[in-house]
Amino acid sequence: MKKHLYIKTFGCQMNVYDSNRIADALKQLGYHQTDCKEEADILLLNTCHIREKAADKLFSEVGRLNEIKKKRATRGLDTLIIVAGCVVQAQGKEIFKKNHAIDLAVGPQSYHKLPQMIAEYLRAHNRLIEADFPAVSKFDFLPQTTHSEVSTFLAIQEGCDNFCSYCVVPYTRGCEYSRSLSEIMEEARALVQNGAKEIMLLGQNVNCWHGLDYEQKNEMDLGDLIYEVSKIKGLERIRYTTSYPSKITDNLINAHREIDKLMPYIHLPIQAGSDTVLKAMNRQYTVAGYLEIIQKFRTARPDIAISSDFIVGFPGETDADFEQTLAIAQHVQYAQSYSFKYSPRPGTPASLMKNQIAESVKKERLARLQKLLLEQQKAFNKRFVGQTIFVLFTTKGAKSGQWMGWTPYMQNTHVEAPNSLIGQILPVKITSATASSLSGTLIPDILNA
Ligand code: SAH
Ligand code: SF4
Ligand code: F3S
């Protein structure tokens, strides 16, 4: 009988990538991925620990999965509940105490061990956890990817040595690590062969990627890597995320000028607009330094879309500090943004700071910032109404006959067409725009030309 695997993913793009790789590894054991929990022999949650809200989701989710497990048991079916990801790394064995239904737990650097762990569990029915930072890379043990998606992720760098004072990532993902050029190129080629037209290169600090060229002679940075990846035939678009501001090199900025396949978009989180807060956050740049980098990107590629993450209500953030965050957002005019209330995380230095901000203040600041950011996003999108822009179609829309894709500037775009457009890059005339998406019509003249 065919065995099935259901995966639910929380958190960042790296977790989405990891889930794809977990599916690759379990496919070798005969598990096929499904969207239907009831038919799944393995129910797997890939978790995130970045904010309290994200981590809390685990407990309610495990409860829900356990109900399914019990129902399946009445049909005589065994079900394995596996938890993976950053919460496992952060909590270690404690995770079993709080969640009795979990059978196996595996951290983000150990999931290549899952096949072995599953075999062991099926034999002895012992709960197991693997949450070390192994001396060897998980990538050496994972099979080549069979994942196929038009727009897909490829992890090139993992971990973080920056230790921003609020952040759990250095503890959950470990120290910085760059995959080798040949390993990345091999995976990129496989993804393109499986149908990828767009690859998003991923890293917690993606622009810290570094490696040696094929001759093992010269040092390469992310700009050089993008150049190599851009040579792959059939690959149309390249993106990368997330970048750390002070590590941006001129070579990377130049890549935006010179490499057509590199999309005009940069996610460059500033987090806060006050130098005092940035210092307390242990971010290694000033507001002026950040703005200088933005200016360089805009000079190299005047149409580049810029996005950011923001944290409001960091310990000690005054009204005046927060006003500076609003001012910086106003100045940069972001195309997209993600903003969060500061969430104290166990084990981080900021969680021990005395001057924590009241929840009501955080809430009010977040509402004000989000209002501004949403207006900017809407204004950015509205500028495209009446223009024709190339869209890479990736999925079906919500309505029948509707297709969804992305502009070079990462705007979600819908059009209607009788036949599937998935995998094609087509010119679309934009007819309307909201803060979250664009709508348009295909241009038949160009299509038939
Ligand atoms: N490496 C990336 C960010 C990874 S985490 C960078 O340095 O920019 C994604 C985002 O979550 C962060 O940019 C930050 O805005 C937010 N974040 C991280 N820890 C947080 C916390 N404790 N409270 C609120 N937001 C947080
Ligand atoms: Fe977290 Fe800072 Fe590292 Fe980003 S750079 S992952 S925010 S510690
Ligand atoms: Fe969350 Fe881990 Fe990503 S904590 S944001 S899933 S690196």
PDB file of C-alpha atoms in Angstrom, residues 194-335:
ATOM      1  CA  ASN A 194      12.274  19.619 -12.610  1.00  0.00           C
ATOM      2  CA  GLY A 195      10.582  22.726 -14.044  1.00  0.00           C
ATOM      3  CA  ALA A 196      11.810  25.692 -11.994  1.00  0.00           C
ATOM      4  CA  LYS A 197      11.831  28.992 -13.869  1.00  0.00           C
ATOM      5  CA  GLU A 198      12.683  31.049 -10.820  1.00  0.00           C
ATOM      6  CA  ILE A 199      15.022  30.282  -7.943  1.00  0.00           C
ATOM      7  CA  MET A 200      15.106  32.185  -4.694  1.00  0.00           C
ATOM      8  CA  LEU A 201      18.523  31.716  -3.076  1.00  0.00           C
ATOM      9  CA  LEU A 202      18.040  31.481   0.656  1.00  0.00           C
ATOM     10  CA  GLY A 203      20.100  32.204   3.717  1.00  0.00           C
ATOM     11  CA  GLN A 204      19.561  33.677   7.166  1.00  0.00           C
ATOM     12  CA  ASN A 205      22.276  36.092   6.022  1.00  0.00           C
ATOM     13  CA  VAL A 206      22.266  35.233   2.358  1.00  0.00           C
ATOM     14  CA  ASN A 207      24.714  37.976   1.408  1.00  0.00           C
ATOM     15  CA  CYS A 208      27.301  36.482   3.764  1.00  0.00           C
ATOM     16  CA  TRP A 209      27.519  33.517   1.393  1.00  0.00           C
ATOM     17  CA  HIS A 210      31.119  32.953   0.356  1.00  0.00           C
ATOM     18  CA  GLY A 211      32.972  30.143  -1.312  1.00  0.00           C
ATOM     19  CA  LEU A 212      35.723  29.173  -3.710  1.00  0.00           C
ATOM     20  CA  ASP A 213      35.454  29.004  -7.484  1.00  0.00           C
ATOM     21  CA  TYR A 214      35.605  25.677  -9.351  1.00  0.00           C
ATOM     22  CA  GLU A 215      39.417  25.772  -9.396  1.00  0.00           C
ATOM     23  CA  GLN A 216      39.364  26.188  -5.598  1.00  0.00           C
ATOM     24  CA  LYS A 217      41.485  29.280  -6.109  1.00  0.00           C
ATOM     25  CA  ASN A 218      39.516  32.499  -5.883  1.00  0.00           C
ATOM     26  CA  GLU A 219      37.055  33.642  -3.238  1.00  0.00           C
ATOM     27  CA  MET A 220      33.524  34.264  -4.488  1.00  0.00           C
ATOM     28  CA  ASP A 221      30.722  36.285  -2.933  1.00  0.00           C
ATOM     29  CA  LEU A 222      26.971  36.253  -3.526  1.00  0.00           C
ATOM     30  CA  GLY A 223      27.286  38.499  -6.600  1.00  0.00           C
ATOM     31  CA  ASP A 224      29.682  35.994  -8.208  1.00  0.00           C
ATOM     32  CA  LEU A 225      27.429  33.079  -7.287  1.00  0.00           C
ATOM     33  CA  ILE A 226      24.390  34.756  -8.859  1.00  0.00           C
ATOM     34  CA  TYR A 227      26.425  35.234 -12.021  1.00  0.00           C
ATOM     35  CA  GLU A 228      27.205  31.489 -12.112  1.00  0.00           C
ATOM     36  CA  VAL A 229      23.591  30.522 -11.431  1.00  0.00           C
ATOM     37  CA  SER A 230      22.393  32.903 -14.153  1.00  0.00           C
ATOM     38  CA  LYS A 231      24.249  30.794 -16.744  1.00  0.00           C
ATOM     39  CA  ILE A 232      21.820  27.892 -16.259  1.00  0.00           C
ATOM     40  CA  LYS A 233      19.726  27.523 -19.407  1.00  0.00           C
ATOM     41  CA  GLY A 234      15.992  27.490 -18.763  1.00  0.00           C
ATOM     42  CA  LEU A 235      16.297  29.436 -15.524  1.00  0.00           C
ATOM     43  CA  GLU A 236      14.620  32.798 -16.090  1.00  0.00           C
ATOM     44  CA  ARG A 237      14.625  34.577 -12.775  1.00  0.00           C
ATOM     45  CA  ILE A 238      16.889  34.745  -9.718  1.00  0.00           C
ATOM     46  CA  ARG A 239      16.121  36.252  -6.315  1.00  0.00           C
ATOM     47  CA  TYR A 240      17.819  36.084  -2.936  1.00  0.00           C
ATOM     48  CA  THR A 241      16.828  36.687   0.670  1.00  0.00           C
ATOM     49  CA  THR A 242      17.454  37.758   3.477  1.00  0.00           C
ATOM     50  CA  SER A 243      20.299  40.253   3.341  1.00  0.00           C
ATOM     51  CA  TYR A 244      22.065  41.851   6.267  1.00  0.00           C
ATOM     52  CA  PRO A 245      22.617  45.579   5.570  1.00  0.00           C
ATOM     53  CA  SER A 246      26.236  46.053   6.610  1.00  0.00           C
ATOM     54  CA  LYS A 247      27.400  43.011   4.620  1.00  0.00           C
ATOM     55  CA  ILE A 248      26.175  44.251   1.242  1.00  0.00           C
ATOM     56  CA  THR A 249      29.086  44.386  -1.216  1.00  0.00           C
ATOM     57  CA  ASP A 250      29.506  46.617  -4.267  1.00  0.00           C
ATOM     58  CA  ASN A 251      29.831  43.417  -6.283  1.00  0.00           C
ATOM     59  CA  LEU A 252      26.297  42.387  -5.283  1.00  0.00           C
ATOM     60  CA  ILE A 253      24.933  45.825  -6.075  1.00  0.00           C
ATOM     61  CA  ASN A 254      26.664  45.621  -9.455  1.00  0.00           C
ATOM     62  CA  ALA A 255      25.031  42.262 -10.120  1.00  0.00           C
ATOM     63  CA  HIS A 256      21.702  44.131 -10.145  1.00  0.00           C
ATOM     64  CA  ARG A 257      23.060  46.372 -12.871  1.00  0.00           C
ATOM     65  CA  GLU A 258      24.534  43.605 -14.975  1.00  0.00           C
ATOM     66  CA  ILE A 259      22.556  40.397 -14.621  1.00  0.00           C
ATOM     67  CA  ASP A 260      19.205  40.500 -16.414  1.00  0.00           C
ATOM     68  CA  LYS A 261      17.921  37.392 -14.667  1.00  0.00           C
ATOM     69  CA  LEU A 262      18.451  38.965 -11.252  1.00  0.00           C
ATOM     70  CA  MET A 263      15.122  40.517 -10.303  1.00  0.00           C
ATOM     71  CA  PRO A 264      14.921  44.174  -9.245  1.00  0.00           C
ATOM     72  CA  TYR A 265      13.991  43.491  -5.657  1.00  0.00           C
ATOM     73  CA  ILE A 266      15.931  43.625  -2.405  1.00  0.00           C
ATOM     74  CA  HIS A 267      14.687  42.631   1.036  1.00  0.00           C
ATOM     75  CA  LEU A 268      16.858  44.633   3.395  1.00  0.00           C
ATOM     76  CA  PRO A 269      15.497  44.666   6.950  1.00  0.00           C
ATOM     77  CA  ILE A 270      16.248  47.852   8.848  1.00  0.00           C
ATOM     78  CA  GLN A 271      14.283  46.768  11.994  1.00  0.00           C
ATOM     79  CA  ALA A 272      14.250  50.257  13.556  1.00  0.00           C
ATOM     80  CA  GLY A 273      14.882  53.867  12.556  1.00  0.00           C
ATOM     81  CA  SER A 274      16.779  54.997  15.647  1.00  0.00           C
ATOM     82  CA  ASP A 275      20.515  54.474  16.079  1.00  0.00           C
ATOM     83  CA  THR A 276      20.046  54.022  19.837  1.00  0.00           C
ATOM     84  CA  VAL A 277      17.603  51.178  19.272  1.00  0.00           C
ATOM     85  CA  LEU A 278      19.758  49.630  16.519  1.00  0.00           C
ATOM     86  CA  LYS A 279      22.684  49.612  18.928  1.00  0.00           C
ATOM     87  CA  ALA A 280      20.634  47.973  21.684  1.00  0.00           C
ATOM     88  CA  MET A 281      19.500  45.429  19.111  1.00  0.00           C
ATOM     89  CA  ASN A 282      23.167  44.748  18.293  1.00  0.00           C
ATOM     90  CA  ARG A 283      22.580  45.531  14.630  1.00  0.00           C
ATOM     91  CA  GLN A 284      25.913  46.423  13.042  1.00  0.00           C
ATOM     92  CA  TYR A 285      24.879  49.517  11.069  1.00  0.00           C
ATOM     93  CA  THR A 286      23.483  52.995  11.551  1.00  0.00           C
ATOM     94  CA  VAL A 287      20.460  54.532   9.883  1.00  0.00           C
ATOM     95  CA  ALA A 288      22.759  56.713   7.760  1.00  0.00           C
ATOM     96  CA  GLY A 289      24.757  53.635   6.686  1.00  0.00           C
ATOM     97  CA  TYR A 290      21.566  51.817   5.753  1.00  0.00           C
ATOM     98  CA  LEU A 291      20.338  54.748   3.660  1.00  0.00           C
ATOM     99  CA  GLU A 292      23.656  54.894   1.859  1.00  0.00           C
ATOM    100  CA  ILE A 293      23.261  51.263   0.794  1.00  0.00           C
ATOM    101  CA  ILE A 294      19.694  51.893  -0.399  1.00  0.00           C
ATOM    102  CA  GLN A 295      20.994  54.809  -2.447  1.00  0.00           C
ATOM    103  CA  LYS A 296      23.633  52.590  -4.056  1.00  0.00           C
ATOM    104  CA  PHE A 297      21.004  50.001  -5.017  1.00  0.00           C
ATOM    105  CA  ARG A 298      18.816  52.722  -6.478  1.00  0.00           C
ATOM    106  CA  THR A 299      21.688  54.170  -8.471  1.00  0.00           C
ATOM    107  CA  ALA A 300      22.582  50.748  -9.885  1.00  0.00           C
ATOM    108  CA  ARG A 301      18.984  49.796 -10.602  1.00  0.00           C
ATOM    109  CA  PRO A 302      16.650  52.829 -10.392  1.00  0.00           C
ATOM    110  CA  ASP A 303      13.473  50.727 -10.522  1.00  0.00           C
ATOM    111  CA  ILE A 304      14.513  48.355  -7.704  1.00  0.00           C
ATOM    112  CA  ALA A 305      11.745  47.515  -5.214  1.00  0.00           C
ATOM    113  CA  ILE A 306      12.815  47.608  -1.583  1.00  0.00           C
ATOM    114  CA  SER A 307      11.275  45.719   1.303  1.00  0.00           C
ATOM    115  CA  SER A 308      12.046  45.527   4.999  1.00  0.00           C
ATOM    116  CA  ASP A 309      11.249  43.965   8.354  1.00  0.00           C
ATOM    117  CA  PHE A 310      10.493  46.159  11.351  1.00  0.00           C
ATOM    118  CA  ILE A 311      10.274  45.504  15.067  1.00  0.00           C
ATOM    119  CA  VAL A 312       8.338  47.983  17.204  1.00  0.00           C
ATOM    120  CA  GLY A 313       8.447  48.236  20.984  1.00  0.00           C
ATOM    121  CA  PHE A 314      11.984  46.937  21.463  1.00  0.00           C
ATOM    122  CA  PRO A 315      13.012  47.420  25.142  1.00  0.00           C
ATOM    123  CA  GLY A 316      13.733  51.097  25.780  1.00  0.00           C
ATOM    124  CA  GLU A 317      12.213  52.350  22.510  1.00  0.00           C
ATOM    125  CA  THR A 318      10.905  55.862  23.245  1.00  0.00           C
ATOM    126  CA  ASP A 319       8.174  57.737  21.373  1.00  0.00           C
ATOM    127  CA  ALA A 320      10.925  59.762  19.713  1.00  0.00           C
ATOM    128  CA  ASP A 321      12.757  56.574  18.628  1.00  0.00           C
ATOM    129  CA  PHE A 322       9.554  55.240  17.160  1.00  0.00           C
ATOM    130  CA  GLU A 323       8.892  58.505  15.298  1.00  0.00           C
ATOM    131  CA  GLN A 324      12.290  57.970  13.653  1.00  0.00           C
ATOM    132  CA  THR A 325      11.159  54.550  12.445  1.00  0.00           C
ATOM    133  CA  LEU A 326       8.100  56.186  10.856  1.00  0.00           C
ATOM    134  CA  ALA A 327      10.319  58.876   9.330  1.00  0.00           C
ATOM    135  CA  ILE A 328      12.705  56.338   7.798  1.00  0.00           C
ATOM    136  CA  ALA A 329       9.835  54.341   6.312  1.00  0.00           C
ATOM    137  CA  GLN A 330       8.446  57.571   4.890  1.00  0.00           C
ATOM    138  CA  HIS A 331      11.829  58.379   3.407  1.00  0.00           C
ATOM    139  CA  VAL A 332      12.594  55.000   1.811  1.00  0.00           C
ATOM    140  CA  GLN A 333       9.085  54.301   0.460  1.00  0.00           C
ATOM    141  CA  TYR A 334       9.004  50.527   0.758  1.00  0.00           C
ATOM    142  CA  ALA A 335       7.318  48.360  -1.840  1.00  0.00           C
TER     143      ALA A 335
END
